[in-house]
């Protein structure tokens, strides 16, 4: 059974959250052909939610993506955003108000 879009996005975002600067992937090698468009949409959504797009870039034809080396200040901001995303996706809050 195919994953719902939200479940698929959560899986993709978890993968992206674990990328390190210098990591480079061919989409055809990590994604089934019928999911490539959905995968790219999920990656773009992750980038839109991250400062400096999370340091992630696509090549010109969207067949490959890679994590660039970024300054530590930006890395700290990205890590904070990842923690907030993970809390939101798991249904938890990071505030003390809950």
Short mmCIF file of N, CA and C in Angstrom, two decimals:
data_model
loop_
_atom_site.label_atom_id
_atom_site.label_comp_id
_atom_site.label_asym_id
_atom_site.label_seq_id
_atom_site.Cartn_x
_atom_site.Cartn_y
_atom_site.Cartn_z
N UNK A 1 0.83 -1.18 0.00
CA UNK A 1 0.00 0.00 0.00
C UNK A 1 0.88 1.25 0.00
N UNK A 2 0.54 2.20 -0.83
CA UNK A 2 1.32 3.43 -0.95
C UNK A 2 1.12 4.30 0.29
N UNK A 3 2.18 5.00 0.66
CA UNK A 3 2.11 5.93 1.79
C UNK A 3 1.27 7.14 1.42
N UNK A 4 0.58 7.70 2.40
CA UNK A 4 -0.11 8.97 2.18
C UNK A 4 0.95 10.03 1.89
N UNK A 5 0.53 11.15 1.31
CA UNK A 5 1.49 12.20 1.02
C UNK A 5 2.19 12.68 2.29
N UNK A 6 1.45 12.88 3.37
CA UNK A 6 2.05 13.36 4.62
C UNK A 6 3.05 12.36 5.18
N UNK A 7 2.75 11.08 5.11
CA UNK A 7 3.68 10.05 5.59
C UNK A 7 4.93 10.01 4.72
N UNK A 8 4.74 10.15 3.41
CA UNK A 8 5.87 10.16 2.48
C UNK A 8 6.75 11.38 2.75
N UNK A 9 6.11 12.55 2.92
CA UNK A 9 6.84 13.79 3.20
C UNK A 9 7.65 13.64 4.49
N UNK A 10 7.06 13.06 5.51
CA UNK A 10 7.75 12.87 6.78
C UNK A 10 9.00 11.99 6.59
N UNK A 11 8.87 10.95 5.77
CA UNK A 11 10.00 10.06 5.48
C UNK A 11 11.10 10.80 4.72
N UNK A 12 10.72 11.60 3.72
CA UNK A 12 11.69 12.37 2.95
C UNK A 12 12.38 13.40 3.83
N UNK A 13 11.60 14.11 4.64
CA UNK A 13 12.18 15.13 5.50
C UNK A 13 13.15 14.53 6.52
N UNK A 14 12.84 13.35 7.03
CA UNK A 14 13.77 12.69 7.97
C UNK A 14 15.08 12.38 7.25
N UNK A 15 15.00 11.94 6.00
CA UNK A 15 16.20 11.67 5.20
C UNK A 15 17.01 12.96 5.02
N UNK A 16 16.32 14.04 4.65
CA UNK A 16 17.01 15.31 4.41
C UNK A 16 17.63 15.86 5.70
N UNK A 17 16.94 15.69 6.81
CA UNK A 17 17.46 16.18 8.09
C UNK A 17 18.76 15.50 8.49
N UNK A 18 19.02 14.34 7.93
CA UNK A 18 20.25 13.60 8.26
C UNK A 18 21.38 13.80 7.25
N UNK A 19 21.13 14.60 6.21
CA UNK A 19 22.18 14.87 5.23
C UNK A 19 23.28 15.72 5.86
N UNK A 20 24.47 15.54 5.38
CA UNK A 20 25.63 16.31 5.84
C UNK A 20 26.20 17.10 4.66
N UNK A 21 26.86 18.23 4.95
CA UNK A 21 27.49 18.98 3.86
C UNK A 21 28.40 18.08 3.02
N UNK A 22 28.26 18.20 1.72
CA UNK A 22 29.03 17.38 0.79
C UNK A 22 28.25 16.18 0.27
N UNK A 23 27.15 15.79 0.96
CA UNK A 23 26.32 14.67 0.46
C UNK A 23 25.69 15.06 -0.86
N UNK A 24 25.66 14.10 -1.79
CA UNK A 24 25.13 14.33 -3.13
C UNK A 24 24.38 13.06 -3.55
N UNK A 25 23.18 13.21 -4.10
CA UNK A 25 22.36 12.06 -4.47
C UNK A 25 21.73 12.24 -5.84
N UNK A 26 21.70 11.16 -6.60
CA UNK A 26 20.91 11.09 -7.83
C UNK A 26 19.52 10.63 -7.42
N UNK A 27 18.51 11.37 -7.80
CA UNK A 27 17.15 11.02 -7.41
C UNK A 27 16.77 9.64 -7.92
N UNK A 28 17.20 9.29 -9.10
CA UNK A 28 16.86 7.98 -9.67
C UNK A 28 17.45 6.81 -8.88
N UNK A 29 18.46 7.07 -8.07
CA UNK A 29 19.08 6.01 -7.28
C UNK A 29 18.48 5.85 -5.89
N UNK A 30 17.71 6.84 -5.43
CA UNK A 30 17.14 6.73 -4.08
C UNK A 30 15.62 6.79 -4.08
N UNK A 31 15.03 6.91 -5.25
CA UNK A 31 13.58 7.10 -5.33
C UNK A 31 13.03 6.26 -6.49
N UNK A 32 11.87 5.63 -6.26
CA UNK A 32 11.23 4.90 -7.34
C UNK A 32 10.74 5.88 -8.40
N UNK A 33 10.81 5.48 -9.66
CA UNK A 33 10.48 6.34 -10.80
C UNK A 33 9.11 7.01 -10.63
N UNK A 34 8.10 6.25 -10.19
CA UNK A 34 6.75 6.81 -10.07
C UNK A 34 6.62 7.82 -8.92
N UNK A 35 7.63 7.88 -8.04
CA UNK A 35 7.59 8.82 -6.92
C UNK A 35 8.51 10.02 -7.10
N UNK A 36 9.20 10.12 -8.22
CA UNK A 36 10.19 11.19 -8.40
C UNK A 36 9.58 12.59 -8.27
N UNK A 37 8.43 12.82 -8.90
CA UNK A 37 7.81 14.14 -8.82
C UNK A 37 7.40 14.44 -7.38
N UNK A 38 6.79 13.47 -6.72
CA UNK A 38 6.38 13.66 -5.32
C UNK A 38 7.60 13.90 -4.43
N UNK A 39 8.69 13.18 -4.70
CA UNK A 39 9.92 13.35 -3.94
C UNK A 39 10.46 14.78 -4.09
N UNK A 40 10.50 15.27 -5.32
CA UNK A 40 10.99 16.63 -5.58
C UNK A 40 10.10 17.67 -4.89
N UNK A 41 8.79 17.47 -4.92
CA UNK A 41 7.86 18.38 -4.23
C UNK A 41 8.17 18.40 -2.73
N UNK A 42 8.42 17.23 -2.14
CA UNK A 42 8.74 17.15 -0.71
C UNK A 42 10.07 17.84 -0.39
N UNK A 43 11.06 17.65 -1.25
CA UNK A 43 12.36 18.30 -1.04
C UNK A 43 12.20 19.81 -1.13
N UNK A 44 11.47 20.29 -2.13
CA UNK A 44 11.27 21.74 -2.27
C UNK A 44 10.53 22.31 -1.06
N UNK A 45 9.55 21.57 -0.54
CA UNK A 45 8.81 22.03 0.65
C UNK A 45 9.76 22.12 1.85
N UNK A 46 10.65 21.13 1.99
CA UNK A 46 11.65 21.16 3.07
C UNK A 46 12.53 22.38 2.92
N UNK A 47 13.00 22.63 1.70
CA UNK A 47 13.87 23.78 1.44
C UNK A 47 13.15 25.09 1.78
N UNK A 48 11.86 25.19 1.43
CA UNK A 48 11.09 26.39 1.71
C UNK A 48 10.95 26.66 3.21
N UNK A 49 11.03 25.61 4.01
CA UNK A 49 10.87 25.74 5.46
C UNK A 49 12.18 25.94 6.19
N UNK A 50 13.29 25.96 5.48
CA UNK A 50 14.59 26.05 6.12
C UNK A 50 15.28 27.38 5.82
N UNK A 51 16.01 27.89 6.81
CA UNK A 51 16.82 29.08 6.51
C UNK A 51 17.87 28.70 5.46
N UNK A 52 18.10 29.60 4.54
CA UNK A 52 19.08 29.37 3.46
C UNK A 52 18.80 28.07 2.70
N UNK A 53 17.54 27.70 2.64
CA UNK A 53 17.09 26.47 1.95
C UNK A 53 17.81 25.23 2.48
N UNK A 54 18.26 25.30 3.73
CA UNK A 54 18.92 24.15 4.35
C UNK A 54 20.26 23.81 3.73
N UNK A 55 20.77 24.70 2.88
CA UNK A 55 22.03 24.41 2.20
C UNK A 55 21.88 23.42 1.06
N UNK A 56 20.63 23.13 0.70
CA UNK A 56 20.36 22.12 -0.33
C UNK A 56 20.18 22.79 -1.69
N UNK A 57 20.67 22.14 -2.74
CA UNK A 57 20.53 22.64 -4.11
C UNK A 57 20.25 21.48 -5.06
N UNK A 58 19.52 21.78 -6.12
CA UNK A 58 19.30 20.83 -7.22
C UNK A 58 20.20 21.20 -8.37
N UNK A 59 20.49 20.23 -9.23
CA UNK A 59 21.14 20.57 -10.48
C UNK A 59 20.06 21.10 -11.44
N UNK A 60 20.45 21.48 -12.65
CA UNK A 60 19.55 22.17 -13.58
C UNK A 60 18.32 21.34 -13.98
N UNK A 61 18.45 20.03 -14.09
CA UNK A 61 17.31 19.21 -14.54
C UNK A 61 16.62 18.45 -13.40
N UNK A 62 16.94 18.81 -12.18
CA UNK A 62 16.33 18.20 -10.98
C UNK A 62 16.55 16.68 -10.89
N UNK A 63 17.62 16.19 -11.46
CA UNK A 63 17.91 14.77 -11.36
C UNK A 63 18.85 14.47 -10.20
N UNK A 64 19.44 15.51 -9.63
CA UNK A 64 20.42 15.36 -8.56
C UNK A 64 20.26 16.51 -7.57
N UNK A 65 20.53 16.22 -6.29
CA UNK A 65 20.54 17.29 -5.30
C UNK A 65 21.71 17.07 -4.36
N UNK A 66 22.13 18.14 -3.72
CA UNK A 66 23.32 18.06 -2.88
C UNK A 66 23.26 19.09 -1.76
N UNK A 67 23.99 18.80 -0.69
CA UNK A 67 24.09 19.68 0.46
C UNK A 67 25.41 20.44 0.36
N UNK A 68 25.31 21.76 0.35
CA UNK A 68 26.51 22.58 0.26
C UNK A 68 27.10 22.80 1.64
N UNK A 69 28.33 23.23 1.66
CA UNK A 69 28.98 23.59 2.92
C UNK A 69 28.52 24.99 3.28
N UNK A 70 28.01 25.15 4.48
CA UNK A 70 27.49 26.44 4.92
C UNK A 70 28.12 26.85 6.24
N UNK A 71 28.17 28.15 6.52
CA UNK A 71 28.79 28.63 7.77
C UNK A 71 28.09 28.07 9.01
N UNK A 72 28.82 27.92 10.10
CA UNK A 72 28.28 27.35 11.34
C UNK A 72 27.08 28.12 11.88
N UNK A 73 27.07 29.43 11.74
CA UNK A 73 25.93 30.21 12.24
C UNK A 73 24.66 29.76 11.54
N UNK A 74 24.74 29.55 10.25
CA UNK A 74 23.58 29.10 9.49
C UNK A 74 23.26 27.66 9.85
N UNK A 75 24.27 26.82 10.05
CA UNK A 75 24.05 25.43 10.45
C UNK A 75 23.28 25.37 11.76
N UNK A 76 23.62 26.21 12.73
CA UNK A 76 22.90 26.23 14.00
C UNK A 76 21.44 26.61 13.81
N UNK A 77 21.19 27.58 12.94
CA UNK A 77 19.82 28.00 12.64
C UNK A 77 19.04 26.87 11.97
N UNK A 78 19.69 26.16 11.06
CA UNK A 78 19.06 25.02 10.37
C UNK A 78 18.75 23.92 11.38
N UNK A 79 19.69 23.61 12.27
CA UNK A 79 19.46 22.56 13.27
C UNK A 79 18.29 22.91 14.17
N UNK A 80 18.15 24.17 14.54
CA UNK A 80 17.01 24.60 15.36
C UNK A 80 15.70 24.41 14.59
N UNK A 81 15.71 24.74 13.31
CA UNK A 81 14.52 24.57 12.48
C UNK A 81 14.17 23.10 12.34
N UNK A 82 15.17 22.23 12.18
CA UNK A 82 14.94 20.79 12.08
C UNK A 82 14.26 20.27 13.35
N UNK A 83 14.73 20.71 14.51
CA UNK A 83 14.12 20.27 15.78
C UNK A 83 12.66 20.70 15.85
N UNK A 84 12.37 21.92 15.42
CA UNK A 84 10.98 22.38 15.42
C UNK A 84 10.13 21.57 14.45
N UNK A 85 10.68 21.26 13.26
CA UNK A 85 9.95 20.46 12.27
C UNK A 85 9.65 19.07 12.82
N UNK A 86 10.66 18.44 13.43
CA UNK A 86 10.48 17.09 13.96
C UNK A 86 9.43 17.07 15.05
N UNK A 87 9.43 18.09 15.90
CA UNK A 87 8.42 18.18 16.95
C UNK A 87 7.03 18.34 16.35
N UNK A 88 6.92 19.19 15.34
CA UNK A 88 5.63 19.42 14.69
C UNK A 88 5.13 18.16 14.00
N UNK A 89 6.02 17.46 13.29
CA UNK A 89 5.62 16.24 12.57
C UNK A 89 5.23 15.12 13.52
N UNK A 90 5.83 15.10 14.72
CA UNK A 90 5.51 14.05 15.68
C UNK A 90 4.33 14.42 16.57
N UNK A 91 3.84 15.67 16.41
CA UNK A 91 2.70 16.10 17.20
C UNK A 91 3.08 16.61 18.58
N UNK A 92 4.35 16.85 18.83
CA UNK A 92 4.81 17.35 20.11
C UNK A 92 5.10 18.84 20.02
N UNK A 93 5.14 19.46 21.17
CA UNK A 93 5.49 20.87 21.25
C UNK A 93 6.79 21.02 22.01
N UNK A 94 7.62 21.97 21.60
CA UNK A 94 8.87 22.22 22.30
C UNK A 94 8.71 23.30 23.36
N UNK A 95 7.52 23.89 23.45
CA UNK A 95 7.31 24.93 24.45
C UNK A 95 6.91 24.31 25.78
N UNK A 96 7.01 25.07 26.83
CA UNK A 96 6.62 24.61 28.16
C UNK A 96 5.14 24.83 28.42
N UNK A 97 4.43 25.36 27.44
CA UNK A 97 3.02 25.68 27.62
C UNK A 97 2.11 24.47 27.48
N UNK A 98 2.64 23.36 27.18
CA UNK A 98 1.82 22.20 26.89
C UNK A 98 1.89 21.18 27.99
#
